[in-house]
Amino acid sequence: MTVLIIGGSGFLGAELVRQAVAAGYVTAATFATRPGGAPGVAWHALDLCDPERVEAVVAEVGPRFVVNATSGAADWAVTAEGPVRLAMAAATYGFRLVHVSSDAVFSGARVHYDEACLPDPVTPYGAAKAAAETGVRLVCPDAVVARTSLIIGDRRSAHVRAVHDLAAGVRDGALFTDDIRCPVHVADLAAALLELAASEECGVRHLAGPEAVSRHELGTLIAGRDGLDASRLPTGLRAESGLPGALDVRLDSRATQRTLRTTLRGAREFLAPAF
């Protein structure tokens, strides 16, 4: 059985590739600038803005299922329109599609969000992600749209890297005490995405950790795990920063968790120091 990871050279994509190979799948992956280094993987250059290239890669690989782990930030053509092109290819070629979305589709107005909640984004990135969700579900009703939150792991994680840089004093900024999310470990997220891909599930699923923590608390936990001086981490309030975006968004993943073998651990568990 062949799996195709879109965005396989990224942080989440690389873990998906690693786990797919370990599980014995014939694995192919795409990259935007340079291929990853995983052995035994067929790498394909792909620009999601190019519909002909999307079809060419899918036709060449012949995947049973595709996981879209790309991150195009607020680039509408990549983040909003690209996943719809994948959904159109899924409808044509008959593969299962798992599209990774984000808690950025929510404004934070109601704080707690389960799978039935409708997007109400407040940033360009959130709007692009919400548009992708709508397009994917319209074109490919059998697809899985998997919303997640802050993805944590080693220093390939942007959030972990930021904590290290702040603790070292080589980066400006602050970790907000009023900016709250439900972080997930990259290994748990990748395992859950592959499990959903191999299942018959469809529709919206939430894949976030069960614990809500502030950005500052998350930074403190990362510092504790990695042996950093947490007292060097600057604090602040997002509400006073002028930065756009939601303050408190807590994805409720309990309904999805009940359908999974994979356990989505909370930040205090997966960031506990190893002694």
JSON list of C-alpha atoms in Angstrom, two decimals, residues 20-185:
[
{"chain": "A", "resi": 20, "resn": "ALA", "atom": "CA", "xyz": [5.02, 5.51, 7.31]},
{"chain": "A", "resi": 21, "resn": "VAL", "atom": "CA", "xyz": [8.32, 3.86, 6.39]},
{"chain": "A", "resi": 22, "resn": "ALA", "atom": "CA", "xyz": [8.53, 2.18, 9.81]},
{"chain": "A", "resi": 23, "resn": "ALA", "atom": "CA", "xyz": [4.99, 0.83, 9.35]},
{"chain": "A", "resi": 24, "resn": "GLY", "atom": "CA", "xyz": [6.01, -0.82, 6.08]},
{"chain": "A", "resi": 25, "resn": "TYR", "atom": "CA", "xyz": [4.16, 1.46, 3.68]},
{"chain": "A", "resi": 26, "resn": "VAL", "atom": "CA", "xyz": [5.56, 2.16, 0.25]},
{"chain": "A", "resi": 27, "resn": "THR", "atom": "CA", "xyz": [6.20, 5.84, 0.89]},
{"chain": "A", "resi": 28, "resn": "ALA", "atom": "CA", "xyz": [6.45, 8.84, -1.41]},
{"chain": "A", "resi": 29, "resn": "ALA", "atom": "CA", "xyz": [6.70, 12.47, -0.35]},
{"chain": "A", "resi": 30, "resn": "THR", "atom": "CA", "xyz": [6.76, 15.92, -1.88]},
{"chain": "A", "resi": 31, "resn": "PHE", "atom": "CA", "xyz": [8.92, 18.96, -1.25]},
{"chain": "A", "resi": 32, "resn": "ALA", "atom": "CA", "xyz": [8.82, 22.61, -2.25]},
{"chain": "A", "resi": 33, "resn": "THR", "atom": "CA", "xyz": [12.53, 23.53, -2.11]},
{"chain": "A", "resi": 34, "resn": "ARG", "atom": "CA", "xyz": [14.60, 20.45, -1.23]},
{"chain": "A", "resi": 35, "resn": "PRO", "atom": "CA", "xyz": [13.83, 16.78, -0.52]},
{"chain": "A", "resi": 36, "resn": "GLY", "atom": "CA", "xyz": [14.11, 15.23, 2.91]},
{"chain": "A", "resi": 37, "resn": "GLY", "atom": "CA", "xyz": [16.80, 12.76, 3.83]},
{"chain": "A", "resi": 38, "resn": "ALA", "atom": "CA", "xyz": [14.73, 9.69, 4.69]},
{"chain": "A", "resi": 39, "resn": "PRO", "atom": "CA", "xyz": [16.06, 6.62, 2.87]},
{"chain": "A", "resi": 40, "resn": "GLY", "atom": "CA", "xyz": [13.80, 4.44, 0.77]},
{"chain": "A", "resi": 41, "resn": "VAL", "atom": "CA", "xyz": [11.40, 7.32, 0.01]},
{"chain": "A", "resi": 42, "resn": "ALA", "atom": "CA", "xyz": [10.50, 8.52, -3.48]},
{"chain": "A", "resi": 43, "resn": "TRP", "atom": "CA", "xyz": [10.72, 12.33, -3.45]},
{"chain": "A", "resi": 44, "resn": "HIS", "atom": "CA", "xyz": [8.79, 14.56, -5.86]},
{"chain": "A", "resi": 45, "resn": "ALA", "atom": "CA", "xyz": [9.02, 18.32, -6.31]},
{"chain": "A", "resi": 46, "resn": "LEU", "atom": "CA", "xyz": [5.57, 19.85, -6.03]},
{"chain": "A", "resi": 47, "resn": "ASP", "atom": "CA", "xyz": [4.10, 23.31, -6.21]},
{"chain": "A", "resi": 48, "resn": "LEU", "atom": "CA", "xyz": [0.49, 23.13, -5.02]},
{"chain": "A", "resi": 49, "resn": "CYS", "atom": "CA", "xyz": [-0.25, 26.20, -7.15]},
{"chain": "A", "resi": 50, "resn": "ASP", "atom": "CA", "xyz": [0.36, 24.11, -10.28]},
{"chain": "A", "resi": 51, "resn": "PRO", "atom": "CA", "xyz": [-2.70, 21.89, -10.94]},
{"chain": "A", "resi": 52, "resn": "GLU", "atom": "CA", "xyz": [-0.98, 19.99, -13.76]},
{"chain": "A", "resi": 53, "resn": "ARG", "atom": "CA", "xyz": [1.94, 19.10, -11.49]},
{"chain": "A", "resi": 54, "resn": "VAL", "atom": "CA", "xyz": [-0.43, 17.97, -8.75]},
{"chain": "A", "resi": 55, "resn": "GLU", "atom": "CA", "xyz": [-2.11, 15.57, -11.17]},
{"chain": "A", "resi": 56, "resn": "ALA", "atom": "CA", "xyz": [1.23, 14.39, -12.56]},
{"chain": "A", "resi": 57, "resn": "VAL", "atom": "CA", "xyz": [2.64, 13.50, -9.13]},
{"chain": "A", "resi": 58, "resn": "VAL", "atom": "CA", "xyz": [-0.54, 11.72, -8.05]},
{"chain": "A", "resi": 59, "resn": "ALA", "atom": "CA", "xyz": [-0.71, 9.78, -11.31]},
{"chain": "A", "resi": 60, "resn": "GLU", "atom": "CA", "xyz": [2.95, 8.73, -11.02]},
{"chain": "A", "resi": 61, "resn": "VAL", "atom": "CA", "xyz": [2.78, 7.69, -7.37]},
{"chain": "A", "resi": 62, "resn": "GLY", "atom": "CA", "xyz": [-0.64, 6.01, -7.43]},
{"chain": "A", "resi": 63, "resn": "PRO", "atom": "CA", "xyz": [-1.22, 6.41, -3.67]},
{"chain": "A", "resi": 64, "resn": "ARG", "atom": "CA", "xyz": [-3.86, 4.61, -1.63]},
{"chain": "A", "resi": 65, "resn": "PHE", "atom": "CA", "xyz": [-4.00, 7.60, 0.66]},
{"chain": "A", "resi": 66, "resn": "VAL", "atom": "CA", "xyz": [-2.52, 11.09, 0.83]},
{"chain": "A", "resi": 67, "resn": "VAL", "atom": "CA", "xyz": [-1.78, 13.19, 3.91]},
{"chain": "A", "resi": 68, "resn": "ASN", "atom": "CA", "xyz": [-1.46, 16.91, 3.26]},
{"chain": "A", "resi": 69, "resn": "ALA", "atom": "CA", "xyz": [0.94, 18.34, 5.85]},
{"chain": "A", "resi": 70, "resn": "THR", "atom": "CA", "xyz": [1.96, 21.48, 3.98]},
{"chain": "A", "resi": 71, "resn": "SER", "atom": "CA", "xyz": [2.20, 24.86, 5.65]},
{"chain": "A", "resi": 72, "resn": "GLY", "atom": "CA", "xyz": [1.85, 27.80, 3.32]},
{"chain": "A", "resi": 73, "resn": "ALA", "atom": "CA", "xyz": [1.25, 30.41, 6.05]},
{"chain": "A", "resi": 74, "resn": "ALA", "atom": "CA", "xyz": [-1.08, 33.16, 4.78]},
{"chain": "A", "resi": 75, "resn": "ASP", "atom": "CA", "xyz": [-0.30, 32.48, 1.10]},
{"chain": "A", "resi": 76, "resn": "TRP", "atom": "CA", "xyz": [-3.85, 32.03, -0.22]},
{"chain": "A", "resi": 77, "resn": "ALA", "atom": "CA", "xyz": [-2.81, 30.15, -3.35]},
{"chain": "A", "resi": 78, "resn": "VAL", "atom": "CA", "xyz": [-0.95, 27.51, -1.32]},
{"chain": "A", "resi": 79, "resn": "THR", "atom": "CA", "xyz": [-2.93, 27.33, 1.91]},
{"chain": "A", "resi": 80, "resn": "ALA", "atom": "CA", "xyz": [-6.48, 27.80, 0.62]},
{"chain": "A", "resi": 81, "resn": "GLU", "atom": "CA", "xyz": [-6.42, 26.72, -3.03]},
{"chain": "A", "resi": 82, "resn": "GLY", "atom": "CA", "xyz": [-3.73, 24.02, -2.93]},
{"chain": "A", "resi": 83, "resn": "PRO", "atom": "CA", "xyz": [-5.69, 21.59, -0.73]},
{"chain": "A", "resi": 84, "resn": "VAL", "atom": "CA", "xyz": [-8.71, 21.95, -3.01]},
{"chain": "A", "resi": 85, "resn": "ARG", "atom": "CA", "xyz": [-6.56, 20.86, -5.95]},
{"chain": "A", "resi": 86, "resn": "LEU", "atom": "CA", "xyz": [-5.58, 17.78, -3.93]},
{"chain": "A", "resi": 87, "resn": "ALA", "atom": "CA", "xyz": [-9.25, 17.12, -3.18]},
{"chain": "A", "resi": 88, "resn": "MET", "atom": "CA", "xyz": [-10.07, 17.36, -6.88]},
{"chain": "A", "resi": 89, "resn": "ALA", "atom": "CA", "xyz": [-7.29, 14.83, -7.59]},
{"chain": "A", "resi": 90, "resn": "ALA", "atom": "CA", "xyz": [-8.69, 12.57, -4.86]},
{"chain": "A", "resi": 91, "resn": "ALA", "atom": "CA", "xyz": [-12.10, 12.68, -6.52]},
{"chain": "A", "resi": 92, "resn": "THR", "atom": "CA", "xyz": [-10.52, 11.79, -9.87]},
{"chain": "A", "resi": 93, "resn": "TYR", "atom": "CA", "xyz": [-8.02, 9.12, -8.80]},
{"chain": "A", "resi": 94, "resn": "GLY", "atom": "CA", "xyz": [-9.89, 7.63, -5.85]},
{"chain": "A", "resi": 95, "resn": "PHE", "atom": "CA", "xyz": [-7.34, 7.96, -3.05]},
{"chain": "A", "resi": 96, "resn": "ARG", "atom": "CA", "xyz": [-8.20, 8.83, 0.56]},
{"chain": "A", "resi": 97, "resn": "LEU", "atom": "CA", "xyz": [-7.25, 12.35, 1.58]},
{"chain": "A", "resi": 98, "resn": "VAL", "atom": "CA", "xyz": [-6.35, 13.54, 5.07]},
{"chain": "A", "resi": 99, "resn": "HIS", "atom": "CA", "xyz": [-5.96, 17.31, 5.16]},
{"chain": "A", "resi": 100, "resn": "VAL", "atom": "CA", "xyz": [-4.25, 18.91, 8.17]},
{"chain": "A", "resi": 101, "resn": "SER", "atom": "CA", "xyz": [-5.96, 22.08, 9.34]},
{"chain": "A", "resi": 102, "resn": "SER", "atom": "CA", "xyz": [-5.44, 24.35, 12.34]},
{"chain": "A", "resi": 103, "resn": "ASP", "atom": "CA", "xyz": [-7.04, 25.88, 15.41]},
{"chain": "A", "resi": 104, "resn": "ALA", "atom": "CA", "xyz": [-6.38, 29.20, 13.65]},
{"chain": "A", "resi": 105, "resn": "VAL", "atom": "CA", "xyz": [-9.78, 28.77, 11.99]},
{"chain": "A", "resi": 106, "resn": "PHE", "atom": "CA", "xyz": [-11.33, 29.92, 15.31]},
{"chain": "A", "resi": 107, "resn": "SER", "atom": "CA", "xyz": [-11.55, 33.38, 16.84]},
{"chain": "A", "resi": 108, "resn": "GLY", "atom": "CA", "xyz": [-11.40, 32.30, 20.48]},
{"chain": "A", "resi": 109, "resn": "ALA", "atom": "CA", "xyz": [-14.77, 33.92, 21.22]},
{"chain": "A", "resi": 110, "resn": "ARG", "atom": "CA", "xyz": [-16.16, 30.71, 22.71]},
{"chain": "A", "resi": 111, "resn": "VAL", "atom": "CA", "xyz": [-12.79, 29.30, 23.99]},
{"chain": "A", "resi": 112, "resn": "HIS", "atom": "CA", "xyz": [-13.79, 25.61, 23.80]},
{"chain": "A", "resi": 113, "resn": "TYR", "atom": "CA", "xyz": [-14.26, 24.15, 20.30]},
{"chain": "A", "resi": 114, "resn": "ASP", "atom": "CA", "xyz": [-15.36, 20.66, 19.35]},
{"chain": "A", "resi": 115, "resn": "GLU", "atom": "CA", "xyz": [-15.62, 19.19, 15.85]},
{"chain": "A", "resi": 116, "resn": "ALA", "atom": "CA", "xyz": [-19.11, 20.60, 15.27]},
{"chain": "A", "resi": 117, "resn": "CYS", "atom": "CA", "xyz": [-18.01, 24.23, 15.70]},
{"chain": "A", "resi": 118, "resn": "LEU", "atom": "CA", "xyz": [-17.98, 26.36, 12.57]},
{"chain": "A", "resi": 119, "resn": "PRO", "atom": "CA", "xyz": [-14.85, 28.37, 11.67]},
{"chain": "A", "resi": 120, "resn": "ASP", "atom": "CA", "xyz": [-14.80, 32.08, 12.45]},
{"chain": "A", "resi": 121, "resn": "PRO", "atom": "CA", "xyz": [-11.20, 33.11, 11.66]},
{"chain": "A", "resi": 122, "resn": "VAL", "atom": "CA", "xyz": [-9.72, 36.49, 12.53]},
{"chain": "A", "resi": 123, "resn": "THR", "atom": "CA", "xyz": [-6.41, 36.32, 10.63]},
{"chain": "A", "resi": 124, "resn": "PRO", "atom": "CA", "xyz": [-5.50, 35.86, 6.95]},
{"chain": "A", "resi": 125, "resn": "TYR", "atom": "CA", "xyz": [-3.89, 32.50, 7.77]},
{"chain": "A", "resi": 126, "resn": "GLY", "atom": "CA", "xyz": [-6.99, 31.35, 9.63]},
{"chain": "A", "resi": 127, "resn": "ALA", "atom": "CA", "xyz": [-9.19, 32.49, 6.76]},
{"chain": "A", "resi": 128, "resn": "ALA", "atom": "CA", "xyz": [-7.08, 30.54, 4.24]},
{"chain": "A", "resi": 129, "resn": "LYS", "atom": "CA", "xyz": [-7.24, 27.42, 6.43]},
{"chain": "A", "resi": 130, "resn": "ALA", "atom": "CA", "xyz": [-11.01, 27.78, 6.82]},
{"chain": "A", "resi": 131, "resn": "ALA", "atom": "CA", "xyz": [-11.45, 28.18, 3.06]},
{"chain": "A", "resi": 132, "resn": "ALA", "atom": "CA", "xyz": [-9.38, 25.03, 2.48]},
{"chain": "A", "resi": 133, "resn": "GLU", "atom": "CA", "xyz": [-11.57, 23.09, 4.90]},
{"chain": "A", "resi": 134, "resn": "THR", "atom": "CA", "xyz": [-14.72, 24.16, 3.07]},
{"chain": "A", "resi": 135, "resn": "GLY", "atom": "CA", "xyz": [-13.30, 23.38, -0.36]},
{"chain": "A", "resi": 136, "resn": "VAL", "atom": "CA", "xyz": [-11.92, 19.99, 0.62]},
{"chain": "A", "resi": 137, "resn": "ARG", "atom": "CA", "xyz": [-15.16, 18.87, 2.24]},
{"chain": "A", "resi": 138, "resn": "LEU", "atom": "CA", "xyz": [-17.22, 20.10, -0.71]},
{"chain": "A", "resi": 139, "resn": "VAL", "atom": "CA", "xyz": [-15.11, 18.45, -3.41]},
{"chain": "A", "resi": 140, "resn": "CYS", "atom": "CA", "xyz": [-14.21, 15.30, -1.46]},
{"chain": "A", "resi": 141, "resn": "PRO", "atom": "CA", "xyz": [-16.84, 14.45, 1.20]},
{"chain": "A", "resi": 142, "resn": "ASP", "atom": "CA", "xyz": [-14.95, 11.28, 2.17]},
{"chain": "A", "resi": 143, "resn": "ALA", "atom": "CA", "xyz": [-11.85, 13.25, 3.16]},
{"chain": "A", "resi": 144, "resn": "VAL", "atom": "CA", "xyz": [-10.69, 13.79, 6.74]},
{"chain": "A", "resi": 145, "resn": "VAL", "atom": "CA", "xyz": [-10.09, 17.39, 7.84]},
{"chain": "A", "resi": 146, "resn": "ALA", "atom": "CA", "xyz": [-7.88, 17.15, 10.92]},
{"chain": "A", "resi": 147, "resn": "ARG", "atom": "CA", "xyz": [-7.55, 20.32, 12.97]},
{"chain": "A", "resi": 148, "resn": "THR", "atom": "CA", "xyz": [-4.57, 20.51, 15.29]},
{"chain": "A", "resi": 149, "resn": "SER", "atom": "CA", "xyz": [-2.79, 23.02, 17.52]},
{"chain": "A", "resi": 150, "resn": "LEU", "atom": "CA", "xyz": [0.82, 23.87, 18.43]},
{"chain": "A", "resi": 151, "resn": "ILE", "atom": "CA", "xyz": [3.03, 21.00, 17.25]},
{"chain": "A", "resi": 152, "resn": "ILE", "atom": "CA", "xyz": [5.91, 20.24, 19.62]},
{"chain": "A", "resi": 153, "resn": "GLY", "atom": "CA", "xyz": [8.92, 17.96, 19.38]},
{"chain": "A", "resi": 154, "resn": "ASP", "atom": "CA", "xyz": [12.64, 18.67, 19.03]},
{"chain": "A", "resi": 155, "resn": "ARG", "atom": "CA", "xyz": [14.21, 21.90, 17.79]},
{"chain": "A", "resi": 156, "resn": "ARG", "atom": "CA", "xyz": [12.73, 21.41, 14.33]},
{"chain": "A", "resi": 157, "resn": "SER", "atom": "CA", "xyz": [9.52, 22.66, 15.96]},
{"chain": "A", "resi": 158, "resn": "ALA", "atom": "CA", "xyz": [9.25, 26.41, 15.51]},
{"chain": "A", "resi": 159, "resn": "HIS", "atom": "CA", "xyz": [7.83, 26.72, 19.03]},
{"chain": "A", "resi": 160, "resn": "VAL", "atom": "CA", "xyz": [10.72, 24.81, 20.63]},
{"chain": "A", "resi": 161, "resn": "ARG", "atom": "CA", "xyz": [13.26, 26.74, 18.59]},
{"chain": "A", "resi": 162, "resn": "ALA", "atom": "CA", "xyz": [11.75, 30.04, 19.71]},
{"chain": "A", "resi": 163, "resn": "VAL", "atom": "CA", "xyz": [12.05, 29.05, 23.38]},
{"chain": "A", "resi": 164, "resn": "HIS", "atom": "CA", "xyz": [15.73, 28.14, 22.93]},
{"chain": "A", "resi": 165, "resn": "ASP", "atom": "CA", "xyz": [16.43, 31.43, 21.15]},
{"chain": "A", "resi": 166, "resn": "LEU", "atom": "CA", "xyz": [14.60, 33.49, 23.78]},
{"chain": "A", "resi": 167, "resn": "ALA", "atom": "CA", "xyz": [16.43, 31.73, 26.61]},
{"chain": "A", "resi": 168, "resn": "ALA", "atom": "CA", "xyz": [19.75, 32.38, 24.85]},
{"chain": "A", "resi": 169, "resn": "GLY", "atom": "CA", "xyz": [18.90, 36.05, 24.34]},
{"chain": "A", "resi": 170, "resn": "VAL", "atom": "CA", "xyz": [19.31, 35.87, 20.56]},
{"chain": "A", "resi": 171, "resn": "ARG", "atom": "CA", "xyz": [15.68, 36.61, 19.76]},
{"chain": "A", "resi": 172, "resn": "ASP", "atom": "CA", "xyz": [13.37, 39.48, 20.65]},
{"chain": "A", "resi": 173, "resn": "GLY", "atom": "CA", "xyz": [9.83, 38.89, 21.84]},
{"chain": "A", "resi": 174, "resn": "ALA", "atom": "CA", "xyz": [7.90, 37.42, 24.72]},
{"chain": "A", "resi": 175, "resn": "LEU", "atom": "CA", "xyz": [5.94, 34.33, 25.67]},
{"chain": "A", "resi": 176, "resn": "PHE", "atom": "CA", "xyz": [2.38, 35.42, 26.36]},
{"chain": "A", "resi": 177, "resn": "THR", "atom": "CA", "xyz": [0.63, 34.36, 29.52]},
{"chain": "A", "resi": 178, "resn": "ASP", "atom": "CA", "xyz": [-2.84, 35.01, 28.04]},
{"chain": "A", "resi": 179, "resn": "ASP", "atom": "CA", "xyz": [-2.33, 33.11, 24.75]},
{"chain": "A", "resi": 180, "resn": "ILE", "atom": "CA", "xyz": [-3.66, 29.60, 25.41]},
{"chain": "A", "resi": 181, "resn": "ARG", "atom": "CA", "xyz": [-3.66, 26.50, 23.20]},
{"chain": "A", "resi": 182, "resn": "CYS", "atom": "CA", "xyz": [-3.68, 22.68, 23.46]},
{"chain": "A", "resi": 183, "resn": "PRO", "atom": "CA", "xyz": [-0.24, 21.55, 22.21]},
{"chain": "A", "resi": 184, "resn": "VAL", "atom": "CA", "xyz": [0.32, 18.12, 20.69]},
{"chain": "A", "resi": 185, "resn": "HIS", "atom": "CA", "xyz": [3.49, 16.08, 20.25]}
]
